[in-house]
mmCIF file of N, CA and C in Angstrom:
data_model
loop_
_atom_site.group_PDB
_atom_site.id
_atom_site.type_symbol
_atom_site.label_atom_id
_atom_site.label_comp_id
_atom_site.label_asym_id
_atom_site.label_seq_id
_atom_site.Cartn_x
_atom_site.Cartn_y
_atom_site.Cartn_z
ATOM 1 N N GLN A 165 17.935 -21.466 -18.645
ATOM 2 C CA GLN A 165 17.199 -20.894 -18.882
ATOM 3 C C GLN A 165 16.394 -20.539 -17.666
ATOM 4 N N VAL A 166 16.351 -19.322 -16.992
ATOM 5 C CA VAL A 166 15.542 -19.230 -15.415
ATOM 6 C C VAL A 166 14.261 -19.462 -15.880
ATOM 7 N N PRO A 167 13.674 -20.356 -14.946
ATOM 8 C CA PRO A 167 11.987 -20.798 -15.367
ATOM 9 C C PRO A 167 11.136 -19.682 -14.651
ATOM 10 N N LEU A 168 11.784 -18.885 -13.573
ATOM 11 C CA LEU A 168 10.915 -17.798 -13.223
ATOM 12 C C LEU A 168 11.400 -16.816 -13.089
ATOM 13 N N VAL A 169 10.980 -15.310 -13.439
ATOM 14 C CA VAL A 169 11.676 -14.170 -13.584
ATOM 15 C C VAL A 169 10.866 -13.303 -12.820
ATOM 16 N N GLU A 170 11.352 -12.503 -12.049
ATOM 17 C CA GLU A 170 10.879 -11.676 -11.080
ATOM 18 C C GLU A 170 11.154 -10.106 -11.456
ATOM 19 N N SER A 171 10.147 -9.037 -11.168
ATOM 20 C CA SER A 171 10.293 -7.815 -11.457
ATOM 21 C C SER A 171 9.380 -6.883 -10.407
ATOM 22 N N GLY A 172 9.786 -5.748 -10.394
ATOM 23 C CA GLY A 172 9.177 -4.627 -9.495
ATOM 24 C C GLY A 172 9.523 -4.302 -8.289
ATOM 25 N N GLY A 173 10.866 -5.139 -8.145
ATOM 26 C CA GLY A 173 11.618 -4.278 -6.925
ATOM 27 C C GLY A 173 12.045 -2.998 -7.032
ATOM 28 N N GLY A 174 12.594 -2.574 -5.786
ATOM 29 C CA GLY A 174 12.990 -1.281 -5.801
ATOM 30 C C GLY A 174 13.177 -0.670 -4.374
ATOM 31 N N SER A 175 13.419 0.516 -4.286
ATOM 32 C CA SER A 175 13.429 1.232 -2.961
ATOM 33 C C SER A 175 12.384 2.046 -2.873
ATOM 34 N N VAL A 176 11.842 1.998 -1.511
ATOM 35 C CA VAL A 176 10.651 2.500 -1.316
ATOM 36 C C VAL A 176 10.583 3.026 -0.114
ATOM 37 N N GLN A 177 9.815 4.231 0.392
ATOM 38 C CA GLN A 177 9.774 4.553 1.607
ATOM 39 C C GLN A 177 9.300 3.861 2.351
ATOM 40 N N VAL A 178 9.515 3.909 3.931
ATOM 41 C CA VAL A 178 8.784 3.160 4.867
ATOM 42 C C VAL A 178 7.265 3.546 4.973
ATOM 43 N N GLY A 179 6.253 2.726 4.709
ATOM 44 C CA GLY A 179 5.063 2.762 4.787
ATOM 45 C C GLY A 179 4.313 2.935 3.154
ATOM 46 N N GLY A 180 5.370 2.733 2.394
ATOM 47 C CA GLY A 180 4.700 3.026 0.794
ATOM 48 C C GLY A 180 4.502 1.563 0.390
ATOM 49 N N SER A 181 4.127 1.531 -0.817
ATOM 50 C CA SER A 181 3.717 0.390 -1.703
ATOM 51 C C SER A 181 4.543 -0.181 -2.690
ATOM 52 N N LEU A 182 4.331 -1.596 -3.034
ATOM 53 C CA LEU A 182 4.828 -1.546 -4.433
ATOM 54 C C LEU A 182 4.520 -3.122 -4.828
ATOM 55 N N THR A 183 4.476 -3.467 -6.070
ATOM 56 C CA THR A 183 3.944 -4.722 -6.553
ATOM 57 C C THR A 183 5.228 -5.522 -7.262
ATOM 58 N N LEU A 184 5.311 -6.581 -6.941
ATOM 59 C CA LEU A 184 6.373 -7.467 -7.554
ATOM 60 C C LEU A 184 5.271 -8.618 -8.312
ATOM 61 N N SER A 185 5.881 -8.801 -9.600
ATOM 62 C CA SER A 185 5.593 -9.576 -10.554
ATOM 63 C C SER A 185 6.462 -10.889 -10.708
ATOM 64 N N CYS A 186 5.952 -12.264 -11.115
ATOM 65 C CA CYS A 186 6.589 -13.479 -11.252
ATOM 66 C C CYS A 186 6.383 -13.865 -12.816
ATOM 67 N N GLY A 187 6.979 -13.751 -13.613
ATOM 68 C CA GLY A 187 6.753 -14.446 -14.748
ATOM 69 C C GLY A 187 7.236 -15.660 -15.034
ATOM 70 N N THR A 188 6.558 -16.605 -15.826
ATOM 71 C CA THR A 188 7.309 -17.935 -15.966
ATOM 72 C C THR A 188 6.860 -18.694 -17.332
ATOM 73 N N SER A 189 7.897 -19.674 -17.768
ATOM 74 C CA SER A 189 7.107 -20.326 -18.998
ATOM 75 C C SER A 189 6.901 -21.913 -18.449
ATOM 76 N N LEU A 190 6.621 -21.785 -17.177
ATOM 77 C CA LEU A 190 6.407 -23.222 -16.418
ATOM 78 C C LEU A 190 4.797 -23.405 -16.577
ATOM 79 N N ASP A 191 4.435 -24.418 -16.649
ATOM 80 C CA ASP A 191 2.897 -24.510 -16.333
ATOM 81 C C ASP A 191 2.163 -23.752 -15.277
ATOM 82 N N MET A 192 1.157 -22.965 -15.593
ATOM 83 C CA MET A 192 0.515 -22.564 -14.398
ATOM 84 C C MET A 192 -0.807 -22.572 -14.439
ATOM 85 N N THR A 193 -1.464 -23.706 -15.193
ATOM 86 C CA THR A 193 -2.731 -24.136 -15.192
ATOM 87 C C THR A 193 -3.092 -25.196 -14.583
ATOM 88 N N SER A 194 -2.145 -25.941 -13.859
ATOM 89 C CA SER A 194 -2.329 -26.895 -13.210
ATOM 90 C C SER A 194 -2.074 -26.907 -11.477
ATOM 91 N N SER A 195 -2.702 -27.897 -10.723
ATOM 92 C CA SER A 195 -2.468 -27.588 -9.185
ATOM 93 C C SER A 195 -1.458 -27.298 -8.809
ATOM 94 N N TYR A 196 -0.651 -26.593 -9.209
ATOM 95 C CA TYR A 196 0.896 -26.406 -8.164
ATOM 96 C C TYR A 196 0.455 -25.184 -7.358
ATOM 97 N N CYS A 197 1.610 -25.128 -6.114
ATOM 98 C CA CYS A 197 1.653 -23.925 -5.491
ATOM 99 C C CYS A 197 2.779 -23.138 -5.983
ATOM 100 N N MET A 198 2.682 -21.854 -5.695
ATOM 101 C CA MET A 198 3.561 -21.086 -6.276
ATOM 102 C C MET A 198 3.523 -19.808 -5.508
ATOM 103 N N GLY A 199 4.393 -19.131 -5.168
ATOM 104 C CA GLY A 199 4.491 -17.877 -4.421
ATOM 105 C C GLY A 199 5.874 -17.417 -4.115
ATOM 106 N N TRP A 200 5.960 -16.640 -3.181
ATOM 107 C CA TRP A 200 7.175 -15.683 -2.887
ATOM 108 C C TRP A 200 8.033 -16.042 -1.567
ATOM 109 N N PHE A 201 9.249 -16.206 -1.739
ATOM 110 C CA PHE A 201 10.040 -16.190 -0.530
ATOM 111 C C PHE A 201 10.747 -14.593 -0.632
ATOM 112 N N ARG A 202 11.480 -14.709 0.670
ATOM 113 C CA ARG A 202 12.482 -13.619 0.709
ATOM 114 C C ARG A 202 14.002 -13.830 1.634
ATOM 115 N N GLN A 203 14.724 -13.261 1.397
ATOM 116 C CA GLN A 203 16.118 -13.264 2.463
ATOM 117 C C GLN A 203 16.676 -12.158 2.590
ATOM 118 N N ALA A 204 16.816 -11.798 3.674
ATOM 119 C CA ALA A 204 17.389 -10.639 4.255
ATOM 120 C C ALA A 204 19.135 -11.172 4.164
ATOM 121 N N PRO A 205 19.978 -10.197 4.409
ATOM 122 C CA PRO A 205 21.381 -10.407 4.834
ATOM 123 C C PRO A 205 21.614 -11.048 6.064
ATOM 124 N N GLY A 206 22.020 -12.348 6.157
ATOM 125 C CA GLY A 206 22.457 -12.982 7.177
ATOM 126 C C GLY A 206 21.449 -13.949 7.793
ATOM 127 N N LYS A 207 20.356 -13.655 7.089
ATOM 128 C CA LYS A 207 19.055 -14.542 7.641
ATOM 129 C C LYS A 207 18.697 -15.704 6.743
ATOM 130 N N GLU A 208 17.952 -16.748 7.087
ATOM 131 C CA GLU A 208 17.523 -17.659 6.014
ATOM 132 C C GLU A 208 16.527 -17.081 5.181
ATOM 133 N N ARG A 209 16.430 -18.051 3.908
ATOM 134 C CA ARG A 209 15.238 -17.780 3.030
ATOM 135 C C ARG A 209 13.792 -18.361 3.745
ATOM 136 N N GLU A 210 12.962 -17.306 3.694
ATOM 137 C CA GLU A 210 11.778 -17.624 4.527
ATOM 138 C C GLU A 210 10.101 -17.429 3.501
ATOM 139 N N ALA A 211 9.427 -17.943 3.543
ATOM 140 C CA ALA A 211 8.337 -17.846 2.822
ATOM 141 C C ALA A 211 7.751 -16.523 3.167
ATOM 142 N N VAL A 212 6.717 -15.785 2.319
ATOM 143 C CA VAL A 212 6.241 -14.802 2.361
ATOM 144 C C VAL A 212 4.867 -14.998 1.998
ATOM 145 N N ALA A 213 4.508 -15.409 0.988
ATOM 146 C CA ALA A 213 3.005 -15.666 0.814
ATOM 147 C C ALA A 213 2.836 -16.800 -0.504
ATOM 148 N N ILE A 214 1.852 -17.900 -0.551
ATOM 149 C CA ILE A 214 1.804 -18.717 -1.274
ATOM 150 C C ILE A 214 0.534 -18.980 -1.788
ATOM 151 N N ILE A 215 0.406 -19.093 -3.044
ATOM 152 C CA ILE A 215 -0.695 -19.176 -3.593
ATOM 153 C C ILE A 215 -1.083 -20.523 -4.440
ATOM 154 N N HIS A 216 -2.396 -21.236 -4.353
ATOM 155 C CA HIS A 216 -2.479 -22.462 -4.980
ATOM 156 C C HIS A 216 -3.216 -22.013 -6.516
ATOM 157 N N LEU A 217 -2.528 -22.451 -7.663
ATOM 158 C CA LEU A 217 -2.668 -21.795 -9.118
ATOM 159 C C LEU A 217 -4.226 -22.327 -9.549
ATOM 160 N N THR A 218 -4.659 -23.021 -8.895
ATOM 161 C CA THR A 218 -6.155 -23.499 -9.492
ATOM 162 C C THR A 218 -6.928 -23.308 -8.205
ATOM 163 N N GLY A 219 -6.616 -23.897 -7.064
ATOM 164 C CA GLY A 219 -7.740 -23.382 -5.988
ATOM 165 C C GLY A 219 -7.887 -21.846 -5.536
ATOM 166 N N LEU A 220 -6.541 -21.321 -5.692
ATOM 167 C CA LEU A 220 -6.552 -19.894 -5.345
ATOM 168 C C LEU A 220 -6.426 -19.767 -4.052
ATOM 169 N N ARG A 221 -6.524 -20.977 -3.196
ATOM 170 C CA ARG A 221 -6.461 -20.457 -1.494
ATOM 171 C C ARG A 221 -4.826 -19.925 -1.683
ATOM 172 N N THR A 222 -4.853 -18.951 -0.420
ATOM 173 C CA THR A 222 -3.663 -18.356 -0.388
ATOM 174 C C THR A 222 -3.072 -18.593 1.258
ATOM 175 N N ILE A 223 -1.760 -18.192 1.699
ATOM 176 C CA ILE A 223 -1.254 -18.559 2.735
ATOM 177 C C ILE A 223 -0.110 -17.635 3.115
ATOM 178 N N TYR A 224 0.033 -17.167 4.365
ATOM 179 C CA TYR A 224 0.751 -15.966 4.041
ATOM 180 C C TYR A 224 1.657 -16.345 5.509
ATOM 181 N N ALA A 225 2.856 -15.711 5.682
ATOM 182 C CA ALA A 225 3.721 -15.593 6.943
ATOM 183 C C ALA A 225 3.116 -14.375 7.747
ATOM 184 N N ASP A 226 2.944 -14.922 9.199
ATOM 185 C CA ASP A 226 2.549 -13.771 10.074
ATOM 186 C C ASP A 226 2.946 -12.686 9.737
ATOM 187 N N ALA A 227 4.241 -12.119 9.328
ATOM 188 C CA ALA A 227 4.851 -11.073 9.441
ATOM 189 C C ALA A 227 4.301 -10.186 8.563
ATOM 190 N N VAL A 228 3.513 -10.691 7.597
ATOM 191 C CA VAL A 228 3.114 -10.175 6.324
ATOM 192 C C VAL A 228 1.557 -9.871 6.225
ATOM 193 N N LYS A 229 0.705 -10.589 7.016
ATOM 194 C CA LYS A 229 -0.579 -10.754 7.082
ATOM 195 C C LYS A 229 -1.201 -9.363 7.224
ATOM 196 N N GLY A 230 -2.288 -9.254 6.234
ATOM 197 C CA GLY A 230 -2.795 -7.748 6.511
ATOM 198 C C GLY A 230 -2.178 -6.686 5.807
ATOM 199 N N ARG A 231 -1.026 -6.801 5.133
ATOM 200 C CA ARG A 231 -0.209 -5.912 4.192
ATOM 201 C C ARG A 231 0.046 -6.739 3.076
ATOM 202 N N PHE A 232 0.376 -7.651 2.765
ATOM 203 C CA PHE A 232 0.773 -8.022 1.720
ATOM 204 C C PHE A 232 -0.024 -8.775 1.059
ATOM 205 N N THR A 233 -0.404 -9.002 -0.500
ATOM 206 C CA THR A 233 -1.408 -9.933 -1.160
ATOM 207 C C THR A 233 -1.003 -10.444 -2.184
ATOM 208 N N ILE A 234 -1.286 -11.801 -2.368
ATOM 209 C CA ILE A 234 -0.617 -12.536 -3.495
ATOM 210 C C ILE A 234 -1.675 -12.750 -4.431
ATOM 211 N N SER A 235 -1.611 -13.087 -5.587
ATOM 212 C CA SER A 235 -2.683 -12.957 -6.440
ATOM 213 C C SER A 235 -2.185 -13.335 -7.982
ATOM 214 N N ARG A 236 -3.130 -14.453 -8.612
ATOM 215 C CA ARG A 236 -2.619 -14.708 -9.977
ATOM 216 C C ARG A 236 -3.391 -13.899 -10.962
ATOM 217 N N ASN A 237 -2.433 -13.045 -11.830
ATOM 218 C CA ASN A 237 -2.981 -12.372 -13.117
ATOM 219 C C ASN A 237 -2.920 -13.075 -14.070
ATOM 220 N N ASN A 238 -4.052 -13.792 -14.672
ATOM 221 C CA ASN A 238 -4.339 -14.246 -15.724
ATOM 222 C C ASN A 238 -4.051 -13.827 -16.735
ATOM 223 N N ALA A 239 -4.213 -12.221 -17.034
ATOM 224 C CA ALA A 239 -4.057 -11.742 -18.509
ATOM 225 C C ALA A 239 -2.455 -11.835 -18.299
ATOM 226 N N LYS A 240 -1.731 -11.321 -17.626
ATOM 227 C CA LYS A 240 -0.244 -11.386 -17.719
ATOM 228 C C LYS A 240 0.358 -12.763 -17.391
ATOM 229 N N ASN A 241 -0.077 -13.732 -16.875
ATOM 230 C CA ASN A 241 0.367 -15.243 -16.501
ATOM 231 C C ASN A 241 1.483 -14.799 -15.681
ATOM 232 N N THR A 242 1.082 -14.204 -14.764
ATOM 233 C CA THR A 242 1.758 -14.056 -13.792
ATOM 234 C C THR A 242 1.452 -14.165 -12.123
ATOM 235 N N VAL A 243 2.116 -14.523 -11.238
ATOM 236 C CA VAL A 243 1.735 -14.206 -9.815
ATOM 237 C C VAL A 243 2.373 -12.965 -9.440
ATOM 238 N N ASP A 244 1.593 -12.252 -8.407
ATOM 239 C CA ASP A 244 2.040 -11.047 -8.207
ATOM 240 C C ASP A 244 1.816 -11.003 -6.493
ATOM 241 N N LEU A 245 2.535 -9.906 -6.011
ATOM 242 C CA LEU A 245 2.641 -9.741 -4.929
ATOM 243 C C LEU A 245 2.574 -8.319 -4.430
ATOM 244 N N GLN A 246 1.411 -8.011 -3.854
ATOM 245 C CA GLN A 246 1.240 -6.282 -3.255
ATOM 246 C C GLN A 246 1.826 -6.342 -2.085
ATOM 247 N N ILE A 247 2.388 -5.417 -2.227
ATOM 248 C CA ILE A 247 3.126 -4.953 -0.804
ATOM 249 C C ILE A 247 2.648 -3.879 -0.406
ATOM 250 N N ASN A 248 2.136 -3.508 0.699
ATOM 251 C CA ASN A 248 1.469 -2.441 1.184
ATOM 252 C C ASN A 248 2.316 -2.144 3.018
ATOM 253 N N SER A 249 1.976 -0.896 3.082
ATOM 254 C CA SER A 249 2.663 -0.348 4.371
ATOM 255 C C SER A 249 4.151 -1.155 4.931
ATOM 256 N N LEU A 250 5.074 -0.825 3.655
ATOM 257 C CA LEU A 250 6.223 -1.231 3.801
ATOM 258 C C LEU A 250 6.872 -1.102 5.131
ATOM 259 N N LYS A 251 7.721 -1.987 5.682
ATOM 260 C CA LYS A 251 8.593 -2.023 7.118
ATOM 261 C C LYS A 251 9.776 -1.958 6.777
ATOM 262 N N PRO A 252 10.877 -1.463 7.496
ATOM 263 C CA PRO A 252 12.196 -1.837 7.317
ATOM 264 C C PRO A 252 12.434 -3.281 7.302
ATOM 265 N N ASP A 253 11.745 -4.147 8.166
ATOM 266 C CA ASP A 253 12.119 -5.497 8.056
ATOM 267 C C ASP A 253 11.830 -6.282 6.677
ATOM 268 N N ASP A 254 11.083 -5.742 6.276
ATOM 269 C CA ASP A 254 10.345 -6.123 4.858
ATOM 270 C C ASP A 254 11.853 -6.136 3.837
ATOM 271 N N THR A 255 12.884 -5.234 4.074
ATOM 272 C CA THR A 255 13.981 -5.084 3.071
ATOM 273 C C THR A 255 14.818 -6.582 2.940
ATOM 274 N N ALA A 256 14.687 -7.271 1.818
ATOM 275 C CA ALA A 256 15.407 -8.470 1.406
ATOM 276 C C ALA A 256 15.474 -8.736 -0.137
ATOM 277 N N MET A 257 15.785 -9.626 -0.358
ATOM 278 C CA MET A 257 15.806 -10.327 -1.829
ATOM 279 C C MET A 257 14.573 -11.065 -1.881
ATOM 280 N N TYR A 258 13.754 -10.477 -2.589
ATOM 281 C CA TYR A 258 12.626 -11.509 -2.787
ATOM 282 C C TYR A 258 12.405 -12.555 -4.185
ATOM 283 N N TYR A 259 12.261 -13.762 -3.713
ATOM 284 C CA TYR A 259 12.221 -14.582 -4.887
ATOM 285 C C TYR A 259 10.970 -15.589 -5.107
ATOM 286 N N CYS A 260 10.719 -15.482 -6.070
ATOM 287 C CA CYS A 260 9.512 -16.410 -6.922
ATOM 288 C C CYS A 260 9.858 -17.825 -7.040
ATOM 289 N N ALA A 261 9.058 -18.760 -6.301
ATOM 290 C CA ALA A 261 9.293 -20.211 -6.422
ATOM 291 C C ALA A 261 7.919 -21.009 -6.820
ATOM 292 N N ARG A 262 8.224 -22.273 -7.392
ATOM 293 C CA ARG A 262 7.113 -22.671 -7.447
ATOM 294 C C ARG A 262 7.186 -24.316 -7.409
ATOM 295 N N ARG A 263 6.525 -25.152 -6.910
ATOM 296 C CA ARG A 263 6.672 -26.419 -6.677
ATOM 297 C C ARG A 263 6.751 -27.174 -7.845
ATOM 298 N N ARG A 264 7.532 -28.564 -7.874
ATOM 299 C CA ARG A 264 7.233 -29.491 -8.999
ATOM 300 C C ARG A 264 6.303 -30.201 -8.940
ATOM 301 N N SER A 265 5.774 -30.635 -7.779
ATOM 302 C CA SER A 265 5.034 -31.731 -7.398
ATOM 303 C C SER A 265 3.457 -31.083 -7.517
ATOM 304 N N LEU A 266 2.510 -31.709 -8.118
ATOM 305 C CA LEU A 266 0.880 -31.150 -7.830
ATOM 306 C C LEU A 266 0.458 -31.236 -6.420
ATOM 307 N N THR A 267 -0.315 -30.499 -5.998
ATOM 308 C CA THR A 267 -1.037 -30.240 -4.698
ATOM 309 C C THR A 267 -2.314 -30.375 -4.918
ATOM 310 N N SER A 268 -2.911 -30.844 -4.171
ATOM 311 C CA SER A 268 -4.758 -30.813 -4.159
ATOM 312 C C SER A 268 -4.528 -29.636 -3.559
ATOM 313 N N SER A 269 -6.288 -28.848 -4.335
ATOM 314 C CA SER A 269 -6.428 -27.729 -3.905
ATOM 315 C C SER A 269 -7.068 -27.701 -2.691
ATOM 316 N N ARG A 270 -7.430 -29.000 -1.866
ATOM 317 C CA ARG A 270 -8.007 -29.298 -0.586
ATOM 318 C C ARG A 270 -6.936 -29.221 0.527
ATOM 319 N N VAL A 271 -5.423 -29.039 0.133
ATOM 320 C CA VAL A 271 -4.597 -29.063 0.921
ATOM 321 C C VAL A 271 -3.919 -27.561 1.158
ATOM 322 N N ALA A 272 -3.449 -27.209 2.357
ATOM 323 C CA ALA A 272 -2.718 -25.991 2.120
ATOM 324 C C ALA A 272 -1.403 -26.050 1.509
ATOM 325 N N CYS A 273 -1.286 -24.921 0.742
ATOM 326 C CA CYS A 273 0.399 -25.161 0.390
ATOM 327 C C CYS A 273 1.374 -24.949 1.265
ATOM 328 N N SER A 274 2.625 -25.754 1.188
ATOM 329 C CA SER A 274 3.704 -25.734 1.987
ATOM 330 C C SER A 274 4.312 -24.349 2.049
ATOM 331 N N LEU A 275 4.731 -23.832 3.295
ATOM 332 C CA LEU A 275 5.657 -22.655 3.571
ATOM 333 C C LEU A 275 7.382 -22.955 3.648
ATOM 334 N N SER A 276 7.540 -24.290 3.615
ATOM 335 C CA SER A 276 8.814 -24.754 3.472
ATOM 336 C C SER A 276 9.664 -24.393 2.023
ATOM 337 N N ARG A 277 10.754 -23.880 2.213
ATOM 338 C CA ARG A 277 11.542 -23.532 0.967
ATOM 339 C C ARG A 277 12.070 -24.886 0.367
ATOM 340 N N ASN A 278 12.378 -25.846 1.301
ATOM 341 C CA ASN A 278 12.690 -27.123 0.838
ATOM 342 C C ASN A 278 11.583 -27.997 -0.232
ATOM 343 N N ASP A 279 10.460 -27.609 -0.419
ATOM 344 C CA ASP A 279 9.293 -28.167 -0.878
ATOM 345 C C ASP A 279 9.311 -27.526 -2.253
ATOM 346 N N TYR A 280 9.920 -26.268 -2.701
ATOM 347 C CA TYR A 280 9.898 -25.942 -3.959
ATOM 348 C C TYR A 280 11.147 -25.762 -4.854
ATOM 349 N N THR A 281 10.838 -26.258 -6.218
ATOM 350 C CA THR A 281 12.092 -26.711 -7.045
ATOM 351 C C THR A 281 12.735 -25.757 -7.913
ATOM 352 N N TYR A 282 11.385 -24.867 -8.137
ATOM 353 C CA TYR A 282 11.744 -23.842 -9.324
ATOM 354 C C TYR A 282 12.098 -22.797 -8.903
ATOM 355 N N TRP A 283 13.250 -21.802 -9.024
ATOM 356 C CA TRP A 283 13.270 -20.442 -8.479
ATOM 357 C C TRP A 283 13.688 -19.540 -9.401
ATOM 358 N N GLY A 284 13.344 -18.109 -9.024
ATOM 359 C CA GLY A 284 14.110 -17.480 -9.998
ATOM 360 C C GLY A 284 15.124 -16.651 -9.186
ATOM 361 N N GLN A 285 15.593 -15.572 -9.731
ATOM 362 C CA GLN A 285 16.873 -15.158 -9.502
ATOM 363 C C GLN A 285 16.734 -13.787 -8.126
ATOM 364 N N GLY A 286 15.487 -13.611 -8.334
ATOM 365 C CA GLY A 286 15.293 -12.669 -7.117
ATOM 366 C C GLY A 286 15.023 -11.219 -7.732
ATOM 367 N N THR A 287 14.347 -10.396 -6.636
ATOM 368 C CA THR A 287 14.493 -8.836 -7.098
ATOM 369 C C THR A 287 14.690 -8.069 -5.751
ATOM 370 N N GLN A 288 15.374 -7.115 -5.623
ATOM 371 C CA GLN A 288 15.544 -6.249 -4.609
ATOM 372 C C GLN A 288 14.430 -5.616 -4.072
ATOM 373 N N VAL A 289 13.782 -5.609 -2.588
ATOM 374 C CA VAL A 289 13.403 -4.641 -2.081
ATOM 375 C C VAL A 289 13.825 -4.065 -0.915
ATOM 376 N N THR A 290 13.783 -2.610 -0.877
ATOM 377 C CA THR A 290 14.563 -1.890 0.135
ATOM 378 C C THR A 290 13.575 -1.063 0.762
ATOM 379 N N ALA A 291 13.450 -0.916 2.014
ATOM 380 C CA ALA A 291 12.422 -0.135 2.511
ATOM 381 C C ALA A 291 13.682 1.422 3.125
ATOM 382 N N LEU A 292 13.266 2.196 2.470
ATOM 383 C CA LEU A 292 14.098 3.524 3.193
ATOM 384 C C LEU A 292 13.356 4.323 4.319
ATOM 385 N N SER A 293 14.104 4.460 5.377
ATOM 386 C CA SER A 293 13.654 5.309 6.667
ATOM 387 C C SER A 293 14.255 6.672 6.545
#
């Protein structure tokens, strides 16, 4: 059973918007870091945006600051990624991930993929030019 399930990917015109959602049966009520990574063909998987599930502190990759917003949706029990002003370089498979170990809300969440244990199968985002 896949612990995290992504949805919302698709093909969107450059400059457009879309929202990705990550649903999970894992605990989302404790002090975990959870977020989104992406991997383009021929490139390494990189962090996009991470949120602390209780402290709600967020951290973003420089390439997406000001355009992407990560949030926790309590009604749907998901972590969502709002993507605006889509660029060609945003084209990638987007993965949701959660750390296995707890993180203090006073500490910034890690952006290293090696620190995240649980992963989804990914959802494709393609920017059309």
